[in-house]
Coordinates of C-alpha atoms and ligand atoms in Angstrom, one line a residue:
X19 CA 102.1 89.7 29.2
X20 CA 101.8 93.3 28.2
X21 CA 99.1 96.0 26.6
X22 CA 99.6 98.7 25.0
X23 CA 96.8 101.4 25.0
X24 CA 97.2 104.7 22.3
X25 CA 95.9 107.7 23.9
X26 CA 93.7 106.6 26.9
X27 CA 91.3 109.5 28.0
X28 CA 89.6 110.3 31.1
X29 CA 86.0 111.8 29.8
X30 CA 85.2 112.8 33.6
X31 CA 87.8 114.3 36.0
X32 CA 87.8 116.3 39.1
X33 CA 91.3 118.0 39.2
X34 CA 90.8 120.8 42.4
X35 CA 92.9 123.7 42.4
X36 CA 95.5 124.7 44.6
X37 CA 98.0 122.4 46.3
X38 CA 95.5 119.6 45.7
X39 CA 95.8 120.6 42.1
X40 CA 99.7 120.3 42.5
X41 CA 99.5 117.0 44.2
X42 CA 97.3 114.8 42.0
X43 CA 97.7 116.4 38.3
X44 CA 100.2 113.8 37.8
X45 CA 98.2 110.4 38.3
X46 CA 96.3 111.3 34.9
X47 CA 99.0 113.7 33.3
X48 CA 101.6 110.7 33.4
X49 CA 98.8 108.2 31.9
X50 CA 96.7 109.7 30.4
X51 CA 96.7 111.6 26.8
X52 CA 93.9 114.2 28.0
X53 CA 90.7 114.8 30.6
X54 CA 87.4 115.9 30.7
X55 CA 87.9 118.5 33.5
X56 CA 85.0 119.1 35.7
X57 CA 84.3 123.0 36.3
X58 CA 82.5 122.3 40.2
X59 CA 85.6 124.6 42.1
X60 CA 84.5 127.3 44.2
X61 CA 83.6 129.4 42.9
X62 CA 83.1 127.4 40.0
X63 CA 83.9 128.1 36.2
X64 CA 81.9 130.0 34.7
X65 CA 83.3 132.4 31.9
X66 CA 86.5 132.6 30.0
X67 CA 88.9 134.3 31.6
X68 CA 88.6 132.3 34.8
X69 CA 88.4 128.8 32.7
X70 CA 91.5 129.9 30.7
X71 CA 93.6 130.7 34.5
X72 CA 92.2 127.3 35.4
X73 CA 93.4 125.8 32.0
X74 CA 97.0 127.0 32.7
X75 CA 97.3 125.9 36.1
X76 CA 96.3 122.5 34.9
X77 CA 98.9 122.6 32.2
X78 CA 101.5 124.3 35.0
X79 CA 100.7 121.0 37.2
X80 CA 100.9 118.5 34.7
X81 CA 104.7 119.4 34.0
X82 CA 105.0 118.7 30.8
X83 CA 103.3 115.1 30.5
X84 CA 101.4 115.7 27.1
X85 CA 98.2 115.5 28.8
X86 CA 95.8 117.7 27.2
X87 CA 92.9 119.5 29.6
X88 CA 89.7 119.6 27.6
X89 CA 87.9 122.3 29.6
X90 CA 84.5 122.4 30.8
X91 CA 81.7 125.5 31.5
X92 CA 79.9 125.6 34.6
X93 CA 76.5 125.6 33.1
X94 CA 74.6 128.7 34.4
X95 CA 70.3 129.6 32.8
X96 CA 71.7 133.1 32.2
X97 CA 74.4 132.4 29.3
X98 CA 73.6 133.6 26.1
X99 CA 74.1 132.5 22.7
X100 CA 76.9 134.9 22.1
X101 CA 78.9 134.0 25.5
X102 CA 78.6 130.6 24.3
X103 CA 79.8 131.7 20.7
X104 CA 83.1 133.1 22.1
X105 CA 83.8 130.3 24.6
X106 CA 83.3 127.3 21.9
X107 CA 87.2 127.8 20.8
X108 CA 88.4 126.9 24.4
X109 CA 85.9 124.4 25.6
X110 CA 85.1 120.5 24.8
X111 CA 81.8 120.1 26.8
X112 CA 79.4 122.4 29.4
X113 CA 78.2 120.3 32.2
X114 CA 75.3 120.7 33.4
X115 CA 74.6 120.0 37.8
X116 CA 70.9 120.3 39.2
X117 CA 71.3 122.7 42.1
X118 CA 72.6 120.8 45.1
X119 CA 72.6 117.2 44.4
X120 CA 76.4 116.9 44.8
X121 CA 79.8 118.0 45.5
X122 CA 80.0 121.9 45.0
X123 CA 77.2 122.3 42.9
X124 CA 75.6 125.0 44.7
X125 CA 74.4 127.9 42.2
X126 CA 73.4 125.1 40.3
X127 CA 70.3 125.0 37.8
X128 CA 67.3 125.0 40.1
X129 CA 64.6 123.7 38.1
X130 CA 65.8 122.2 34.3
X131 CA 62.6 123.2 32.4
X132 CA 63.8 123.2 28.7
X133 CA 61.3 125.6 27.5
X134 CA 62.9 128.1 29.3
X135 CA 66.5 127.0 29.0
X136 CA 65.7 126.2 25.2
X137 CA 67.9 129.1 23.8
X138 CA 70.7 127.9 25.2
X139 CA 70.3 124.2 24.3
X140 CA 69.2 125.7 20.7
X141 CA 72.5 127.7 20.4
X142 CA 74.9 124.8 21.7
X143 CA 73.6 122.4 19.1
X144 CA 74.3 125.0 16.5
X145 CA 77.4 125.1 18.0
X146 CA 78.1 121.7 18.2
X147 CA 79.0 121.6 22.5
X148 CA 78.3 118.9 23.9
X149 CA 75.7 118.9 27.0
X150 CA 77.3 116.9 30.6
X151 CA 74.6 115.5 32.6
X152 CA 75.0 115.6 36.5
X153 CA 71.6 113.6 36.4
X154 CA 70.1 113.0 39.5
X155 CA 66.9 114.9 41.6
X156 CA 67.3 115.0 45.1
X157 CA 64.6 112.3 45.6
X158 CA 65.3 109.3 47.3
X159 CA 68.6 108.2 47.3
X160 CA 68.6 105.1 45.3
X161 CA 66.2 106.4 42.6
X162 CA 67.2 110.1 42.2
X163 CA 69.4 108.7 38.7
X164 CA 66.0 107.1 37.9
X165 CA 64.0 110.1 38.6
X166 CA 65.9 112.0 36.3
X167 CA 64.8 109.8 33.3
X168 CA 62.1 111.9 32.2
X169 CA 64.6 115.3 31.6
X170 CA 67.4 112.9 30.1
X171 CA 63.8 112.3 27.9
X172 CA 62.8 115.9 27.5
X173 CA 66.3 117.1 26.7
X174 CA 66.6 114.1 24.1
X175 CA 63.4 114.8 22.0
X176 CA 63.5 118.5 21.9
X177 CA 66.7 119.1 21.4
X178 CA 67.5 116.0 19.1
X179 CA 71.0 118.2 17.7
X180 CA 71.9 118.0 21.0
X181 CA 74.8 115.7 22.1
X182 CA 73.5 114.8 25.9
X183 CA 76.2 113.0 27.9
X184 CA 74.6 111.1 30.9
X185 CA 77.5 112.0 33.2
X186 CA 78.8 108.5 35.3
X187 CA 75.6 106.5 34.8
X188 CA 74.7 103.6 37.9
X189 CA 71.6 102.1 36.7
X190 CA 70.0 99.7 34.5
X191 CA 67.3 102.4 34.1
X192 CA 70.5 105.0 32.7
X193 CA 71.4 101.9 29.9
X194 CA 67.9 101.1 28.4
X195 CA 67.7 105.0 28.0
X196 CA 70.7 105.2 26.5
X197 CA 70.2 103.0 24.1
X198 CA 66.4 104.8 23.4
X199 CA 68.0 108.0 22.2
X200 CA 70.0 108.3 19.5
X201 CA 71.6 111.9 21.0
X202 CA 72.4 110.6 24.4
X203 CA 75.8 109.0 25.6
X204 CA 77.5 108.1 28.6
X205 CA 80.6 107.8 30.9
X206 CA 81.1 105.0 33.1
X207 CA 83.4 105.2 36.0
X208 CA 86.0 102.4 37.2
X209 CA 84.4 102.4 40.8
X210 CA 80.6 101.9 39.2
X211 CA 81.9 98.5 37.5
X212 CA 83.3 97.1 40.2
X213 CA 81.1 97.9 43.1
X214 CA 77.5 97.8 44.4
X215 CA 76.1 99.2 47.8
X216 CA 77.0 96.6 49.6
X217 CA 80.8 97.8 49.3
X218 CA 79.7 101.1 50.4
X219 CA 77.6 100.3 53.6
X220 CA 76.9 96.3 53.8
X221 CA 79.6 95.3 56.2
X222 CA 81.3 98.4 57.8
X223 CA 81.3 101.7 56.4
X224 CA 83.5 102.5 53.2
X225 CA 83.8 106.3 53.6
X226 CA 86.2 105.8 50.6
X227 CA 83.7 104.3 48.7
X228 CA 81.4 106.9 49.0
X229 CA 80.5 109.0 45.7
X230 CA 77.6 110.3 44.2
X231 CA 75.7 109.0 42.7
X232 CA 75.8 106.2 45.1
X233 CA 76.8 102.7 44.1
X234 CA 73.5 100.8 43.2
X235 CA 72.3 97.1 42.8
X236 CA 74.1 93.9 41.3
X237 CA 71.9 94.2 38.1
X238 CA 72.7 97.9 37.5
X239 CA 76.7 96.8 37.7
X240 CA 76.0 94.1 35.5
X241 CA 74.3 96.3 32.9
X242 CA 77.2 98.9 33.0
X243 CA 79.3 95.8 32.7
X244 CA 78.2 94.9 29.5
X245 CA 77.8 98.3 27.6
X246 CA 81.6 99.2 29.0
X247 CA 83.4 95.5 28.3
X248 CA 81.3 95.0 25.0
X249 CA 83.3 98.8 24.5
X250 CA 79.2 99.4 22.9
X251 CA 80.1 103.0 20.7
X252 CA 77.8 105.0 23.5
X253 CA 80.4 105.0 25.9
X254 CA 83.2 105.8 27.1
X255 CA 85.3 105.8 30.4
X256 CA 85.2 108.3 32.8
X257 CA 86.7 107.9 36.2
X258 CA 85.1 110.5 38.0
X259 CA 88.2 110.7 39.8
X260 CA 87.3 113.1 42.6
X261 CA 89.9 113.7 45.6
X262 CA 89.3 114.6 49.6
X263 CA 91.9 114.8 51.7
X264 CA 91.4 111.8 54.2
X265 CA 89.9 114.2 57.3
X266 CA 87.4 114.9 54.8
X267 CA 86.5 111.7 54.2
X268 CA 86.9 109.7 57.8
X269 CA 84.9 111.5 59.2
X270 CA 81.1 112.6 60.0
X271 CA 79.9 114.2 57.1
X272 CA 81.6 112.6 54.9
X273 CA 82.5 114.0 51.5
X274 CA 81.4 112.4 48.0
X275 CA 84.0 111.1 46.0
X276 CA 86.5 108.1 44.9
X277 CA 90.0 109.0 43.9
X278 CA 90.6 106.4 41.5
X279 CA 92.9 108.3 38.7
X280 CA 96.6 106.7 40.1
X281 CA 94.7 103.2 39.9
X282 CA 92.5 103.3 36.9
X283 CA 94.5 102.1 34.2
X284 CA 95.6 99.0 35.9
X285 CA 92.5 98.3 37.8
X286 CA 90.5 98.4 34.1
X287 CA 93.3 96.5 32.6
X288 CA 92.3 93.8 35.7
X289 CA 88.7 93.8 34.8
X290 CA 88.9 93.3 31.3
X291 CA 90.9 90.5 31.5
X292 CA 89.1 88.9 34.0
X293 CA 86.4 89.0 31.5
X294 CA 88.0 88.2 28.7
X295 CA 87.6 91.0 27.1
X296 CA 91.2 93.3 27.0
X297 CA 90.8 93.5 23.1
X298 CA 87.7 95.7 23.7
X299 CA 89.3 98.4 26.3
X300 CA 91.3 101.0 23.9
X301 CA 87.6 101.6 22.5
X302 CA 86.5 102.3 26.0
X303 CA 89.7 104.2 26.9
X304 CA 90.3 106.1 24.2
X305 CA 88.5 105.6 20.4
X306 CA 84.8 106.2 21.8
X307 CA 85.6 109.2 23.4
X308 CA 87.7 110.4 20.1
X309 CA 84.4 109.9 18.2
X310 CA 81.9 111.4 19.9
X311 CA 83.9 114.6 21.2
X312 CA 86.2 114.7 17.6
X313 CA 89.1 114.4 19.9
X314 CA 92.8 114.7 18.3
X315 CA 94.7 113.9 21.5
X316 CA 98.6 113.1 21.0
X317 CA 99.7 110.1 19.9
X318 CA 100.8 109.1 23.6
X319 CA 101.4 105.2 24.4
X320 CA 100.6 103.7 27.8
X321 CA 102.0 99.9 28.0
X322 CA 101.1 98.3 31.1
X323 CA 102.6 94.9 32.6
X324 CA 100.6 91.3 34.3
X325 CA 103.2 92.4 37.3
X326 CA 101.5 92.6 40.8
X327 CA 101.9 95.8 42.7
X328 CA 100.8 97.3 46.1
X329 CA 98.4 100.2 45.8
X330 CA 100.2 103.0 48.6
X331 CA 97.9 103.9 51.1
X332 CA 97.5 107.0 50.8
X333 CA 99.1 110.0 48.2
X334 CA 99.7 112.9 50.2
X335 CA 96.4 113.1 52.5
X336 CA 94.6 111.3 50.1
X337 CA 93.4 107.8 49.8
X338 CA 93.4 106.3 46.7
X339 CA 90.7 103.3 46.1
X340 CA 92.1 99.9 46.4
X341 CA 94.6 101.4 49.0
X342 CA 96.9 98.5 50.7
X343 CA 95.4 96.1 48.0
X344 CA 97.3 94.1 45.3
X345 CA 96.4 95.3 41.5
X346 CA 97.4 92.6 39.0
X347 CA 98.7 95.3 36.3
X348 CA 101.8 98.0 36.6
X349 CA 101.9 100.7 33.7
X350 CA 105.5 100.0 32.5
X351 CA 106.1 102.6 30.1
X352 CA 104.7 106.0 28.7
X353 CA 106.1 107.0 25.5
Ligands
DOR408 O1 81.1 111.7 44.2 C1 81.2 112.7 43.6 N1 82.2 113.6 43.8 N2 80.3 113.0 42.7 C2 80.2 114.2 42.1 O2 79.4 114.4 41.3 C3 81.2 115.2 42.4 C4 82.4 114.7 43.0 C5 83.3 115.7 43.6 O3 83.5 116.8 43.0 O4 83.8 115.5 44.7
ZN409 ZN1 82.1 114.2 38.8

């Protein structure tokens, strides 16, 4: 049994810089046909030239995979409308991270009042650039994606031009609002559809399984379930993918993150099947994700087999998810 997908893209992607760069550019260059790259580096990306230097060594990395990099902004209260003007050519989204609520995002927004920030929101729906959501307060763990509600809100009704993208959405809260607002969208990751808390802390600790925003309750997962297998136009996949070397991660202190990108195909290719659903995952993969971002990535072809494989365990110093397991799909061929 084989499935061919045209063009699969990876609408959230943490790619590093450096050796890490080097090391896992390939997993989504070989099958993938682009990537939402994530701008949280250190220091992060923030105007042209330094997204452009980013953009090449990306390109350098992937060695020659036809994998196209849509870059990201870092999104900063100070950018103006003609900054934003000159960088629309060169970038496909700016994301947006509340100051502090995860990985890197120090010099993050402080305080997201769009009155102030309305400028910028005004000139990017002129501009037609998308808005990425890191959405999440730093309230209580479990309900900091709920919290946020109320600015997804805000930022949906006053800026109704606006494309919002709620960045790897974990709760049931996330989908109702979703579907509310005509202007917001979302990514879902691979890890968010197959876990809940339990897989993170029930039995022993998962340090691997540790991301933010955490992993929430059955009913969230089975609300993500059915936007992402009923491929529902509003989303699209994003892995999220976001690598730590493994003293990093086992360890106290622990950093956020699941490196998913060298398993995602074929663990989504799993899922689907298992609910009966494979027909819908090239919309989730790919089409979706060519809508709403007007995408024209190259006509690439991933076919993947029914052929069991054993996920390494570990890439370099980094632990993939479902390391040592058995996946039930192999990506064949990539034409
Ligand atoms: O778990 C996460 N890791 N969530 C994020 O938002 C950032 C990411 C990272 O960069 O490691
Ligand atoms: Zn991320």
């Amino acid at each position: 049994m084989e499935l061919t997908l045209n063009s699969p893209l990876d609408m959230h992607l943490h790619l590093r810089d450096g050796e890490m760069l080097k090391n896992i550019a390939k997993f989504s260059a070989q099958e993938f046909a682009g990537a939402l790259v994530m701008p949280n580096l250190v220091p992060p990306i923030t105007n042209i030239e330094s997204l452009l230097s980013y953009k090449k060594r990306i390109l350098d990395a992937a060695n020659d995979n036809d994998f196209k990099p849509y870059m990201t902004l870092f999104f900063k209260s100070d950018y103006t409308a003609d900054f934003l003007e000159k960088a629309k050519p060169h970038i496909a989204a700016i994301k947006l991270y509340p100051n502090g609520v995860t990985t890197n995002s120090e010099g993050g927004v402080e305080q997201i009042d769009t009155k102030k920030l309305a400028l910028i929101f005004e000139a990017m729906s002129e501009l037609d650039i998308p808005l990425c959501v890191h959405g999440e307060t730093n309230g209580f763990v479990m309900d900091r994606e709920k919290e946020f509600g109320v600015i997804y809100e805000q930022l949906a009704t006053s800026f109704p031009k606006l494309t919002i993208i709620m960045e790897h959405i974990t709760t049931q809260a996330s989908t109702e609002l979703l579907e509310r607002y005509e202007n917001l969208y979302a990514t879902i990751t691979l890890h968010h559809l197959l876990i809940t808390l339990d897989d993170v802390v029930g039995g022993l600790l998962n340090p691997h399984l540790f991301c933010k925003p955490i992993a929430k309750r059955y009913e969230d997962r089975e609300a993500l379930l059915k936007l992402a297998l009923n491929a529902n136009k509003k989303v699209m996949f994003g892995s999220d993918s976001a690598p730590h070397t493994i003293d990093k991660k086992e360890c106290c202190g622990c950093a956020a993150g699941v490196f998913s990108a060298p398993i995602a195909l074929s663990a989504l290719a799993e899922l689907f099947e298992k609910h009966n659903k494979l027909t819908n995952l090239q919309a989730f993969v790919s089409n979706n994700a060519k809508n709403m971002y007007k995408l024209t990535p190259s006509k690439k072809k991933i076919t993947l087999e029914k052929k069991e494989w054993i996920v390494p365990s570990s890439y370099d110093d980094v632990v993939p998810m479902f390391a040592n397991q058995t996946l039930k799909w192999k990506v064949k061929s990539k034409i």
